[in-house]
Tab-separated table of C-alpha atoms in Angstrom:
chain	number	residue	atom	x	y	z
L	1	UNK	CA	90.604	-51.547	-68.430
L	2	UNK	CA	94.344	-51.650	-67.744
L	3	UNK	CA	96.382	-54.716	-68.673
L	4	UNK	CA	99.796	-55.904	-67.538
L	5	UNK	CA	101.153	-59.157	-68.945
L	6	UNK	CA	104.944	-58.643	-68.946
L	7	UNK	CA	105.317	-60.391	-65.600
L	8	UNK	CA	102.475	-61.282	-63.252
L	9	UNK	CA	99.096	-61.054	-64.952
L	10	UNK	CA	97.429	-57.899	-63.642
L	11	UNK	CA	94.059	-56.775	-65.003
L	12	UNK	CA	92.281	-53.802	-63.454
L	13	UNK	CA	89.001	-52.060	-64.061
L	14	UNK	CA	88.978	-48.544	-62.643
L	15	UNK	CA	92.068	-49.417	-60.601
L	16	UNK	CA	90.439	-52.479	-59.008
L	17	UNK	CA	92.056	-55.894	-59.674
L	18	UNK	CA	89.778	-58.381	-61.402
L	19	UNK	CA	92.107	-61.381	-61.751
L	20	UNK	CA	90.281	-64.369	-60.212
L	21	UNK	CA	91.873	-66.743	-57.718
L	22	UNK	CA	90.568	-69.789	-59.584
L	23	UNK	CA	93.316	-71.094	-61.882
L	24	UNK	CA	91.006	-72.076	-64.805
L	25	UNK	CA	89.140	-68.744	-64.688
L	26	UNK	CA	92.491	-66.921	-64.580
L	27	UNK	CA	93.649	-68.929	-67.597
L	28	UNK	CA	90.499	-68.028	-69.497
L	29	UNK	CA	90.970	-64.342	-68.626
L	30	UNK	CA	94.612	-64.515	-69.762
L	31	UNK	CA	93.583	-65.812	-73.185
L	32	UNK	CA	90.952	-63.077	-73.517
L	33	UNK	CA	93.626	-60.518	-72.561
L	34	UNK	CA	96.053	-61.988	-75.105
L	35	UNK	CA	93.420	-61.264	-77.777
L	36	UNK	CA	91.958	-58.149	-76.181
L	37	UNK	CA	89.356	-56.308	-78.287
L	38	UNK	CA	89.050	-59.309	-80.605
L	39	UNK	CA	86.670	-62.244	-80.665
L	40	UNK	CA	88.011	-65.391	-79.007
L	41	UNK	CA	85.998	-68.382	-80.264
L	42	UNK	CA	84.607	-70.768	-77.689
L	43	UNK	CA	86.439	-73.544	-79.541
L	44	UNK	CA	89.783	-71.796	-78.850
L	45	UNK	CA	88.924	-71.359	-75.177
L	46	UNK	CA	88.021	-75.040	-75.019
L	47	UNK	CA	91.306	-76.115	-76.623
L	48	UNK	CA	93.230	-73.916	-74.184
L	49	UNK	CA	91.538	-75.280	-71.071
L	50	UNK	CA	91.358	-78.923	-72.190
L	51	UNK	CA	94.153	-79.569	-74.732
L	52	UNK	CA	93.758	-83.341	-74.402
L	53	UNK	CA	90.035	-83.307	-75.049
L	54	UNK	CA	87.108	-81.396	-73.609
L	55	UNK	CA	84.594	-82.978	-71.209
L	56	UNK	CA	80.905	-83.105	-72.189
L	57	UNK	CA	80.119	-80.173	-69.889
L	58	UNK	CA	82.919	-77.921	-71.242
L	59	UNK	CA	80.600	-75.180	-72.486
L	60	UNK	CA	78.865	-74.996	-69.116
L	61	UNK	CA	82.222	-74.724	-67.314
L	62	UNK	CA	83.321	-71.883	-69.622
L	63	UNK	CA	80.039	-70.060	-68.970
L	64	UNK	CA	80.654	-70.454	-65.226
L	65	UNK	CA	84.127	-68.924	-65.556
L	66	UNK	CA	82.717	-66.063	-67.629
L	67	UNK	CA	80.045	-65.430	-65.003
L	68	UNK	CA	82.739	-65.331	-62.307
L	69	UNK	CA	84.783	-62.816	-64.313
L	70	UNK	CA	81.713	-60.655	-64.874
L	71	UNK	CA	80.959	-60.641	-61.161
L	72	UNK	CA	84.469	-59.321	-60.492
L	73	UNK	CA	84.108	-56.675	-63.208
L	74	UNK	CA	80.714	-55.569	-61.918
L	75	UNK	CA	82.098	-55.315	-58.397
L	76	UNK	CA	84.906	-53.113	-59.725
L	77	UNK	CA	82.330	-50.950	-61.535
L	78	UNK	CA	80.156	-50.747	-58.443
L	79	UNK	CA	77.058	-52.122	-60.120
L	80	UNK	CA	74.803	-55.054	-59.298
L	81	UNK	CA	76.183	-58.218	-60.917
L	82	UNK	CA	74.587	-59.788	-63.957
L	83	UNK	CA	71.942	-57.107	-64.713
L	84	UNK	CA	68.930	-58.020	-66.749
L	85	UNK	CA	68.958	-57.356	-70.466
L	86	UNK	CA	68.561	-53.663	-71.222
L	87	UNK	CA	69.744	-52.474	-67.814
L	88	UNK	CA	72.746	-50.694	-69.284
L	89	UNK	CA	70.685	-48.588	-71.644
L	90	UNK	CA	68.136	-47.817	-68.925
L	91	UNK	CA	70.650	-46.709	-66.288
L	92	UNK	CA	73.292	-45.273	-68.607
L	93	UNK	CA	75.943	-47.163	-66.653
L	94	UNK	CA	78.449	-49.569	-68.117
L	95	UNK	CA	78.264	-53.144	-66.825
L	96	UNK	CA	80.352	-56.291	-67.096
L	97	UNK	CA	78.317	-57.408	-70.085
L	98	UNK	CA	79.560	-54.330	-71.956
L	99	UNK	CA	83.187	-55.238	-71.169
L	100	UNK	CA	83.184	-59.036	-71.396
L	101	UNK	CA	80.850	-59.375	-74.340
L	102	UNK	CA	79.095	-62.520	-75.526
L	103	UNK	CA	79.221	-62.762	-79.309
L	104	UNK	CA	78.147	-65.403	-81.762
L	105	UNK	CA	80.656	-68.206	-81.328
L	106	UNK	CA	82.691	-66.749	-78.476
L	107	UNK	CA	83.607	-63.820	-76.227
L	108	UNK	CA	85.390	-60.498	-76.555
L	109	UNK	CA	87.115	-58.416	-73.867
L	110	UNK	CA	86.639	-54.687	-74.506
L	111	UNK	CA	89.468	-52.697	-72.921
L	112	UNK	CA	88.167	-49.255	-73.812
L	113	UNK	CA	91.657	-48.118	-74.784
L	114	UNK	CA	93.118	-48.553	-71.289
L	115	UNK	CA	96.824	-48.799	-70.510
L	116	UNK	CA	98.673	-51.916	-71.648
L	117	UNK	CA	102.327	-52.661	-70.894
L	118	UNK	CA	102.673	-54.845	-73.991
L	119	UNK	CA	101.425	-52.039	-76.232
L	120	UNK	CA	103.907	-49.636	-74.611
L	121	UNK	CA	106.717	-52.165	-75.080
L	122	UNK	CA	105.968	-52.619	-78.773
L	123	UNK	CA	105.784	-48.855	-79.303
L	124	UNK	CA	109.101	-48.146	-77.544
L	125	UNK	CA	110.856	-51.111	-79.154
L	126	UNK	CA	109.587	-50.083	-82.585
L	127	UNK	CA	111.008	-46.592	-82.072
L	128	UNK	CA	114.311	-48.184	-81.083
L	129	UNK	CA	114.401	-50.357	-84.211
L	130	UNK	CA	113.703	-47.345	-86.430
L	131	UNK	CA	116.511	-45.417	-84.746
L	132	UNK	CA	118.871	-48.346	-85.355
L	133	UNK	CA	118.007	-48.283	-89.063
L	134	UNK	CA	119.201	-44.663	-89.357
L	135	UNK	CA	122.219	-45.315	-87.104
L	136	UNK	CA	120.931	-43.067	-84.319
L	137	UNK	CA	122.374	-45.333	-81.645
L	138	UNK	CA	121.846	-42.949	-78.720
L	139	UNK	CA	118.102	-42.746	-79.346
L	140	UNK	CA	117.974	-46.481	-80.063
L	141	UNK	CA	119.626	-47.318	-76.752
L	142	UNK	CA	117.259	-45.006	-74.857
L	143	UNK	CA	114.064	-46.277	-76.442
L	144	UNK	CA	115.048	-49.948	-76.264
L	145	UNK	CA	115.984	-49.459	-72.610
L	146	UNK	CA	112.510	-47.976	-72.019
L	147	UNK	CA	110.982	-51.020	-73.702
L	148	UNK	CA	112.972	-53.516	-71.636
L	149	UNK	CA	112.182	-51.627	-68.400
L	150	UNK	CA	108.535	-52.652	-68.840
L	151	UNK	CA	109.382	-56.312	-68.290
L	152	UNK	CA	108.906	-57.270	-64.645
L	153	UNK	CA	109.354	-60.989	-65.284
L	154	UNK	CA	108.322	-63.766	-67.619
L	155	UNK	CA	105.010	-63.002	-69.375
L	156	UNK	CA	101.766	-64.180	-67.791
L	157	UNK	CA	103.508	-65.338	-64.623
L	158	UNK	CA	101.076	-67.127	-62.327
L	159	UNK	CA	98.867	-68.422	-65.139
L	160	UNK	CA	98.464	-72.074	-66.091
L	161	UNK	CA	99.047	-72.242	-69.833
L	162	UNK	CA	97.619	-74.373	-72.592
L	163	UNK	CA	98.676	-74.526	-76.254
L	164	UNK	CA	97.364	-71.114	-77.321
L	165	UNK	CA	98.854	-69.188	-74.420
L	166	UNK	CA	102.177	-71.027	-74.733
L	167	UNK	CA	102.426	-70.000	-78.387
L	168	UNK	CA	101.572	-66.399	-77.510
L	169	UNK	CA	104.103	-66.326	-74.663
L	170	UNK	CA	106.842	-67.765	-76.886
L	171	UNK	CA	106.288	-64.904	-79.353
L	172	UNK	CA	106.520	-62.351	-76.546
L	173	UNK	CA	109.770	-63.864	-75.287
L	174	UNK	CA	111.224	-63.705	-78.786
L	175	UNK	CA	110.216	-60.034	-78.962
L	176	UNK	CA	111.990	-59.389	-75.666
L	177	UNK	CA	115.180	-61.080	-76.878
L	178	UNK	CA	115.086	-59.134	-80.147
L	179	UNK	CA	114.819	-55.871	-78.211
L	180	UNK	CA	117.693	-56.924	-75.953
L	181	UNK	CA	119.871	-57.892	-78.922
L	182	UNK	CA	119.286	-54.505	-80.521
L	183	UNK	CA	119.973	-52.699	-77.226
L	184	UNK	CA	123.259	-54.619	-76.920
L	185	UNK	CA	124.222	-53.631	-80.464
L	186	UNK	CA	123.386	-49.970	-79.812
L	187	UNK	CA	125.483	-49.930	-76.628
L	188	UNK	CA	128.365	-51.605	-78.446
L	189	UNK	CA	128.257	-49.020	-81.235
L	190	UNK	CA	128.380	-46.288	-78.591
L	191	UNK	CA	131.285	-47.964	-76.778
L	192	UNK	CA	129.384	-48.151	-73.472
L	193	UNK	CA	131.029	-51.166	-71.901
L	194	UNK	CA	130.006	-50.382	-68.318
L	195	UNK	CA	126.338	-49.880	-69.225
L	196	UNK	CA	126.394	-53.021	-71.315
L	197	UNK	CA	127.955	-55.094	-68.542
L	198	UNK	CA	125.597	-53.820	-65.828
L	199	UNK	CA	122.481	-54.110	-67.987
L	200	UNK	CA	123.220	-57.652	-69.113
L	201	UNK	CA	124.088	-58.730	-65.561
L	202	UNK	CA	120.753	-57.360	-64.355
L	203	UNK	CA	118.952	-59.129	-67.205
L	204	UNK	CA	120.512	-62.472	-66.255
L	205	UNK	CA	119.455	-61.987	-62.651
L	206	UNK	CA	115.843	-61.219	-63.586
L	207	UNK	CA	115.077	-63.889	-66.166
L	208	UNK	CA	115.719	-67.585	-65.863
L	209	UNK	CA	116.578	-69.643	-68.900
L	210	UNK	CA	118.288	-66.768	-70.716
L	211	UNK	CA	120.361	-67.711	-73.784
L	212	UNK	CA	123.917	-68.678	-72.743
L	213	UNK	CA	125.392	-66.128	-75.156
L	214	UNK	CA	124.503	-63.329	-72.740
L	215	UNK	CA	126.459	-64.903	-69.889
L	216	UNK	CA	129.426	-65.374	-72.206
L	217	UNK	CA	129.108	-61.762	-73.320
L	218	UNK	CA	129.231	-60.519	-69.717
L	219	UNK	CA	132.367	-62.570	-69.047
L	220	UNK	CA	134.000	-61.202	-72.206
L	221	UNK	CA	133.145	-57.621	-71.308
L	222	UNK	CA	135.004	-57.732	-68.012
L	223	UNK	CA	137.982	-60.103	-68.280
L	224	UNK	CA	138.941	-61.489	-64.902
L	225	UNK	CA	135.754	-60.219	-63.234
L	226	UNK	CA	134.002	-62.203	-60.550
L	227	UNK	CA	132.228	-64.958	-62.515
L	228	UNK	CA	129.309	-64.683	-60.072
L	229	UNK	CA	128.281	-61.774	-62.272
L	230	UNK	CA	127.199	-64.119	-65.030
L	231	UNK	CA	124.919	-66.093	-62.760
L	232	UNK	CA	121.390	-65.135	-61.758
L	233	UNK	CA	120.773	-64.240	-58.133
L	234	UNK	CA	122.113	-61.843	-55.487
L	235	UNK	CA	125.772	-62.445	-56.351
L	236	UNK	CA	125.187	-61.457	-59.951
L	237	UNK	CA	123.231	-58.384	-58.899
L	238	UNK	CA	125.997	-57.317	-56.516
L	239	UNK	CA	128.567	-57.677	-59.285
L	240	UNK	CA	126.389	-55.564	-61.561
L	241	UNK	CA	126.287	-52.849	-58.900
L	242	UNK	CA	130.089	-52.893	-58.575
L	243	UNK	CA	130.360	-52.331	-62.331
L	244	UNK	CA	128.821	-48.876	-61.942
L	245	UNK	CA	126.254	-47.029	-64.048
L	246	UNK	CA	123.507	-49.486	-63.159
L	247	UNK	CA	120.329	-48.874	-65.204
L	248	UNK	CA	117.034	-48.155	-63.429
L	249	UNK	CA	115.852	-51.749	-63.868
L	250	UNK	CA	119.020	-53.043	-62.232
L	251	UNK	CA	118.639	-50.621	-59.328
L	252	UNK	CA	115.095	-51.880	-58.762
L	253	UNK	CA	116.291	-55.475	-58.776
L	254	UNK	CA	119.108	-54.711	-56.348
L	255	UNK	CA	116.822	-52.829	-53.985
L	256	UNK	CA	114.336	-55.706	-53.928
L	257	UNK	CA	117.062	-58.179	-53.002
L	258	UNK	CA	118.175	-56.291	-49.877
């Protein structure tokens, strides 16, 4: 199972999307993805879906959402939904019950070691941090740039969030800002003003609610430049393009805006 959470939630089994259209079922899937390959207690799922207090039929509603997710997984696997107990062993084929597993007290989403953009981000960012520690700023800038390229938008876009997902998302956003701060420091150490200006301008255009210090930094990098560059949107992207040496992420953003 492949997971993407650094932007729109995208979960695929064998290349087939399994994100449900129902907002509550999508929220439940998002929380299972956030704790992939670990048990998520039913009590945590309940708190996420009903933070102000669960209705008497909460457990039944959760079971309905789980059944819906399993139907999507089975369809992606090409097997009959909800097989009877023992069908997996008899046929030798994996089913939704092997992937979205019922355990005592909750559920667990088995990914089978599939691709995960968050895992790739953490690996690349970690390599960048280690390079910074030994003052290898060229490698640090490259690896941190790779990490930041994985972000297509705010995490879990399109998902209604409760308390548990909001806490998880806040941690991810802090990780993104840490990686950006270290990338900025690496570029500064290397004296790459153009790359720094273009990369920060692209970042401001892609993510709303960015810390004001980045906008100030862009303005300081290019004294007298068009101040549209420090604002999100097409004007900022155009200014980033005029700065030259636009990173791959910035080129993607610019192309999408045309």
